[in-house]
Amino acid sequence: MSERETINGTPVTEEQIAAWAKEAETGYDIAALKKRGRGRPGRGAEPSQVIALRLTVDEISALDARAEREGKSRSEVIREALASA
């Protein structure tokens, strides 16, 4: 690898890739994988809905700056703003 690949900021080593390949070749416990469920975990008792939101370039920049400053996602910042309104 000429450029270091990372996962969540942690460099991926050749040893880790070899371990993942060995794990894949050995096979996975399908029953255990199915138990985990699919998709993102729920945020409450009711299903969440995805909505589209149009923002200006300046609004997106402000949103991204706040999210980075607070270590949150765009969605988390928007949800908090709605909850405090």
CSV table of N, CA and C in Angstrom, one decimal:
chain,number,residue,atom,x,y,z
A,1,MET,N,0.8,-1.2,0.0
A,1,MET,CA,0.0,0.0,0.0
A,1,MET,C,0.9,1.2,0.0
A,2,SER,N,0.7,2.1,-1.0
A,2,SER,CA,1.5,3.3,-1.0
A,2,SER,C,0.9,4.3,-0.1
A,3,GLU,N,-0.4,4.5,-0.1
A,3,GLU,CA,-1.0,5.3,0.9
A,3,GLU,C,-1.6,4.5,2.0
A,4,ARG,N,-1.5,4.9,3.2
A,4,ARG,CA,-2.0,4.1,4.3
A,4,ARG,C,-3.5,4.2,4.4
A,5,GLU,N,-4.1,3.1,4.3
A,5,GLU,CA,-5.6,3.0,4.5
A,5,GLU,C,-5.9,3.0,6.0
A,6,THR,N,-7.0,3.7,6.4
A,6,THR,CA,-7.3,3.7,7.8
A,6,THR,C,-8.8,3.3,8.0
A,7,ILE,N,-9.1,2.9,9.1
A,7,ILE,CA,-10.5,2.7,9.6
A,7,ILE,C,-10.7,3.5,10.9
A,8,ASN,N,-11.5,4.4,10.8
A,8,ASN,CA,-11.8,5.3,11.9
A,8,ASN,C,-10.4,6.0,12.4
A,9,GLY,N,-9.6,6.3,11.5
A,9,GLY,CA,-8.3,6.9,11.8
A,9,GLY,C,-7.2,6.0,12.2
A,10,THR,N,-7.5,4.7,12.3
A,10,THR,CA,-6.4,3.8,12.7
A,10,THR,C,-5.9,3.1,11.4
A,11,PRO,N,-4.6,3.1,11.2
A,11,PRO,CA,-4.0,2.5,10.0
A,11,PRO,C,-4.3,1.0,10.0
A,12,VAL,N,-4.6,0.6,8.8
A,12,VAL,CA,-4.8,-0.9,8.5
A,12,VAL,C,-3.5,-1.5,8.2
A,13,THR,N,-3.1,-2.5,8.9
A,13,THR,CA,-1.8,-3.2,8.6
A,13,THR,C,-1.9,-4.4,7.7
A,14,GLU,N,-0.8,-4.8,7.2
A,14,GLU,CA,-0.8,-6.0,6.3
A,14,GLU,C,-1.3,-7.2,7.2
A,15,GLU,N,-0.9,-7.2,8.4
A,15,GLU,CA,-1.2,-8.3,9.3
A,15,GLU,C,-2.7,-8.4,9.6
A,16,GLN,N,-3.4,-7.2,9.7
A,16,GLN,CA,-4.8,-7.2,9.9
A,16,GLN,C,-5.5,-7.6,8.6
A,17,ILE,N,-5.0,-7.3,7.5
A,17,ILE,CA,-5.6,-7.7,6.2
A,17,ILE,C,-5.5,-9.2,6.1
A,18,ALA,N,-4.3,-9.8,6.5
A,18,ALA,CA,-4.1,-11.2,6.4
A,18,ALA,C,-5.1,-11.9,7.4
A,19,ALA,N,-5.3,-11.3,8.6
A,19,ALA,CA,-6.2,-11.9,9.5
A,19,ALA,C,-7.6,-11.9,9.0
A,20,TRP,N,-8.1,-10.8,8.4
A,20,TRP,CA,-9.4,-10.7,7.8
A,20,TRP,C,-9.6,-11.8,6.7
A,21,ALA,N,-8.5,-11.9,5.9
A,21,ALA,CA,-8.6,-12.9,4.8
A,21,ALA,C,-8.7,-14.3,5.3
A,22,LYS,N,-8.0,-14.6,6.4
A,22,LYS,CA,-8.0,-16.0,7.0
A,22,LYS,C,-9.4,-16.2,7.6
A,23,GLU,N,-10.0,-15.2,8.2
A,23,GLU,CA,-11.3,-15.3,8.8
A,23,GLU,C,-12.3,-15.6,7.7
A,24,ALA,N,-12.2,-14.9,6.6
A,24,ALA,CA,-13.2,-15.0,5.5
A,24,ALA,C,-13.0,-16.4,4.9
A,25,GLU,N,-11.8,-16.9,4.7
A,25,GLU,CA,-11.6,-18.2,4.2
A,25,GLU,C,-12.1,-19.3,5.1
A,26,THR,N,-12.0,-19.1,6.4
A,26,THR,CA,-12.5,-20.1,7.4
A,26,THR,C,-14.0,-20.2,7.3
A,27,GLY,N,-14.7,-19.0,7.1
A,27,GLY,CA,-16.1,-19.0,7.0
A,27,GLY,C,-16.7,-18.3,8.2
A,28,TYR,N,-18.0,-17.8,8.1
A,28,TYR,CA,-18.6,-17.1,9.1
A,28,TYR,C,-19.8,-17.9,9.6
A,29,ASP,N,-20.2,-17.6,10.9
A,29,ASP,CA,-21.3,-18.2,11.5
A,29,ASP,C,-22.6,-17.4,11.1
A,30,ILE,N,-23.3,-17.9,10.1
A,30,ILE,CA,-24.4,-17.1,9.5
A,30,ILE,C,-25.5,-16.8,10.5
A,31,ALA,N,-25.8,-17.8,11.4
A,31,ALA,CA,-26.8,-17.6,12.5
A,31,ALA,C,-26.4,-16.4,13.4
A,32,ALA,N,-25.1,-16.3,13.7
A,32,ALA,CA,-24.6,-15.2,14.6
A,32,ALA,C,-24.7,-13.9,13.8
A,33,LEU,N,-24.4,-13.9,12.5
A,33,LEU,CA,-24.5,-12.7,11.8
A,33,LEU,C,-25.9,-12.2,11.6
A,34,LYS,N,-26.9,-13.1,11.5
A,34,LYS,CA,-28.3,-12.7,11.3
A,34,LYS,C,-28.9,-12.2,12.6
A,35,LYS,N,-28.3,-12.6,13.8
A,35,LYS,CA,-28.8,-12.1,15.1
A,35,LYS,C,-28.6,-10.6,15.3
A,36,ARG,N,-27.6,-10.1,14.6
A,36,ARG,CA,-27.2,-8.7,14.8
A,36,ARG,C,-28.2,-7.8,14.3
A,37,GLY,N,-29.0,-8.2,13.3
A,37,GLY,CA,-30.0,-7.3,12.7
A,37,GLY,C,-29.3,-6.6,11.5
A,38,ARG,N,-30.2,-5.9,10.7
A,38,ARG,CA,-29.7,-5.2,9.6
A,38,ARG,C,-29.9,-3.7,9.8
A,39,GLY,N,-29.1,-2.9,9.1
A,39,GLY,CA,-29.3,-1.5,9.1
A,39,GLY,C,-28.8,-0.8,10.4
A,40,ARG,N,-29.1,0.5,10.5
A,40,ARG,CA,-28.7,1.2,11.6
A,40,ARG,C,-29.7,0.9,12.8
A,41,PRO,N,-29.1,1.0,14.0
A,41,PRO,CA,-30.0,0.7,15.2
A,41,PRO,C,-31.1,1.8,15.3
A,42,GLY,N,-32.2,1.4,15.8
A,42,GLY,CA,-33.4,2.4,15.9
A,42,GLY,C,-33.1,3.5,16.9
A,43,ARG,N,-33.8,4.6,16.8
A,43,ARG,CA,-33.6,5.7,17.7
A,43,ARG,C,-34.7,5.8,18.7
A,44,GLY,N,-35.7,4.9,18.6
A,44,GLY,CA,-36.8,4.9,19.6
A,44,GLY,C,-37.8,3.8,19.2
A,45,ALA,N,-39.0,3.9,19.8
A,45,ALA,CA,-40.0,2.8,19.6
A,45,ALA,C,-40.5,2.9,18.2
A,46,GLU,N,-40.6,4.1,17.6
A,46,GLU,CA,-41.2,4.3,16.3
A,46,GLU,C,-40.1,4.3,15.2
A,47,PRO,N,-40.4,3.8,14.0
A,47,PRO,CA,-39.4,3.9,13.0
A,47,PRO,C,-39.1,5.3,12.6
A,48,SER,N,-37.9,5.5,12.3
A,48,SER,CA,-37.4,6.9,11.9
A,48,SER,C,-37.7,7.1,10.4
A,49,GLN,N,-37.9,8.3,10.0
A,49,GLN,CA,-38.1,8.6,8.6
A,49,GLN,C,-36.9,9.5,8.1
A,50,VAL,N,-36.5,9.3,6.9
A,50,VAL,CA,-35.5,10.1,6.3
A,50,VAL,C,-36.2,11.3,5.5
A,51,ILE,N,-35.7,12.5,5.7
A,51,ILE,CA,-36.3,13.6,5.0
A,51,ILE,C,-35.2,14.3,4.3
A,52,ALA,N,-35.5,15.0,3.2
A,52,ALA,CA,-34.6,15.8,2.4
A,52,ALA,C,-34.6,17.2,3.0
A,53,LEU,N,-33.5,17.9,3.0
A,53,LEU,CA,-33.4,19.2,3.5
A,53,LEU,C,-32.5,20.0,2.6
A,54,ARG,N,-32.9,21.2,2.1
A,54,ARG,CA,-32.1,22.0,1.3
A,54,ARG,C,-31.4,23.1,2.1
A,55,LEU,N,-30.1,23.2,2.0
A,55,LEU,CA,-29.4,24.2,2.7
A,55,LEU,C,-28.5,24.9,1.7
A,56,THR,N,-28.2,26.2,2.0
A,56,THR,CA,-27.2,26.9,1.2
A,56,THR,C,-25.8,26.4,1.5
A,57,VAL,N,-24.9,26.9,0.7
A,57,VAL,CA,-23.5,26.5,0.9
A,57,VAL,C,-23.0,27.0,2.3
A,58,ASP,N,-23.4,28.2,2.6
A,58,ASP,CA,-23.0,28.8,3.9
A,58,ASP,C,-23.6,28.0,5.1
A,59,GLU,N,-24.9,27.6,4.9
A,59,GLU,CA,-25.5,26.9,6.0
A,59,GLU,C,-24.8,25.5,6.2
A,60,ILE,N,-24.4,24.9,5.1
A,60,ILE,CA,-23.7,23.6,5.2
A,60,ILE,C,-22.4,23.8,5.8
A,61,SER,N,-21.7,24.8,5.5
A,61,SER,CA,-20.4,25.1,6.0
A,61,SER,C,-20.5,25.3,7.6
A,62,ALA,N,-21.5,26.1,8.0
A,62,ALA,CA,-21.7,26.3,9.4
A,62,ALA,C,-22.1,25.0,10.1
A,63,LEU,N,-22.9,24.2,9.5
A,63,LEU,CA,-23.3,22.9,10.1
A,63,LEU,C,-22.1,22.0,10.2
A,64,ASP,N,-21.3,21.9,9.2
A,64,ASP,CA,-20.2,21.0,9.2
A,64,ASP,C,-19.1,21.5,10.2
A,65,ALA,N,-19.0,22.8,10.3
A,65,ALA,CA,-18.0,23.3,11.3
A,65,ALA,C,-18.5,23.0,12.7
A,66,ARG,N,-19.7,23.2,13.0
A,66,ARG,CA,-20.2,22.9,14.3
A,66,ARG,C,-20.1,21.4,14.6
A,67,ALA,N,-20.5,20.6,13.6
A,67,ALA,CA,-20.4,19.1,13.8
A,67,ALA,C,-19.0,18.7,14.1
A,68,GLU,N,-18.1,19.2,13.4
A,68,GLU,CA,-16.7,18.8,13.6
A,68,GLU,C,-16.2,19.3,15.0
A,69,ARG,N,-16.5,20.6,15.3
A,69,ARG,CA,-16.1,21.1,16.6
A,69,ARG,C,-16.7,20.3,17.8
A,70,GLU,N,-17.9,19.8,17.6
A,70,GLU,CA,-18.5,19.1,18.7
A,70,GLU,C,-18.3,17.6,18.6
A,71,GLY,N,-17.7,17.1,17.5
A,71,GLY,CA,-17.5,15.7,17.3
A,71,GLY,C,-18.8,14.9,17.1
A,72,LYS,N,-19.7,15.5,16.3
A,72,LYS,CA,-21.0,14.9,16.1
A,72,LYS,C,-21.2,14.9,14.6
A,73,SER,N,-22.2,14.1,14.2
A,73,SER,CA,-22.6,14.1,12.8
A,73,SER,C,-23.6,15.3,12.5
A,74,ARG,N,-23.7,15.5,11.2
A,74,ARG,CA,-24.7,16.5,10.8
A,74,ARG,C,-26.1,16.3,11.4
A,75,SER,N,-26.5,15.0,11.3
A,75,SER,CA,-27.8,14.6,11.8
A,75,SER,C,-28.0,14.9,13.3
A,76,GLU,N,-26.9,14.6,14.1
A,76,GLU,CA,-27.0,14.9,15.5
A,76,GLU,C,-27.2,16.3,15.8
A,77,VAL,N,-26.4,17.2,15.1
A,77,VAL,CA,-26.5,18.6,15.3
A,77,VAL,C,-27.9,19.1,14.9
A,78,ILE,N,-28.4,18.7,13.8
A,78,ILE,CA,-29.8,19.1,13.4
A,78,ILE,C,-30.8,18.6,14.4
A,79,ARG,N,-30.8,17.4,14.9
A,79,ARG,CA,-31.7,16.9,15.8
A,79,ARG,C,-31.7,17.7,17.1
A,80,GLU,N,-30.5,18.0,17.6
A,80,GLU,CA,-30.3,18.8,18.8
A,80,GLU,C,-30.9,20.2,18.6
A,81,ALA,N,-30.7,20.8,17.5
A,81,ALA,CA,-31.3,22.1,17.2
A,81,ALA,C,-32.8,22.0,17.2
A,82,LEU,N,-33.4,21.0,16.7
A,82,LEU,CA,-34.8,20.9,16.7
A,82,LEU,C,-35.3,20.6,18.1
A,83,ALA,N,-34.6,19.9,18.9
A,83,ALA,CA,-35.1,19.6,20.2
A,83,ALA,C,-35.0,20.8,21.1
A,84,SER,N,-34.1,21.7,20.8
A,84,SER,CA,-34.0,22.9,21.7
A,84,SER,C,-34.9,24.1,21.2
A,85,ALA,N,-35.6,23.9,20.1
A,85,ALA,CA,-36.4,25.0,19.5
A,85,ALA,C,-37.7,25.1,20.3
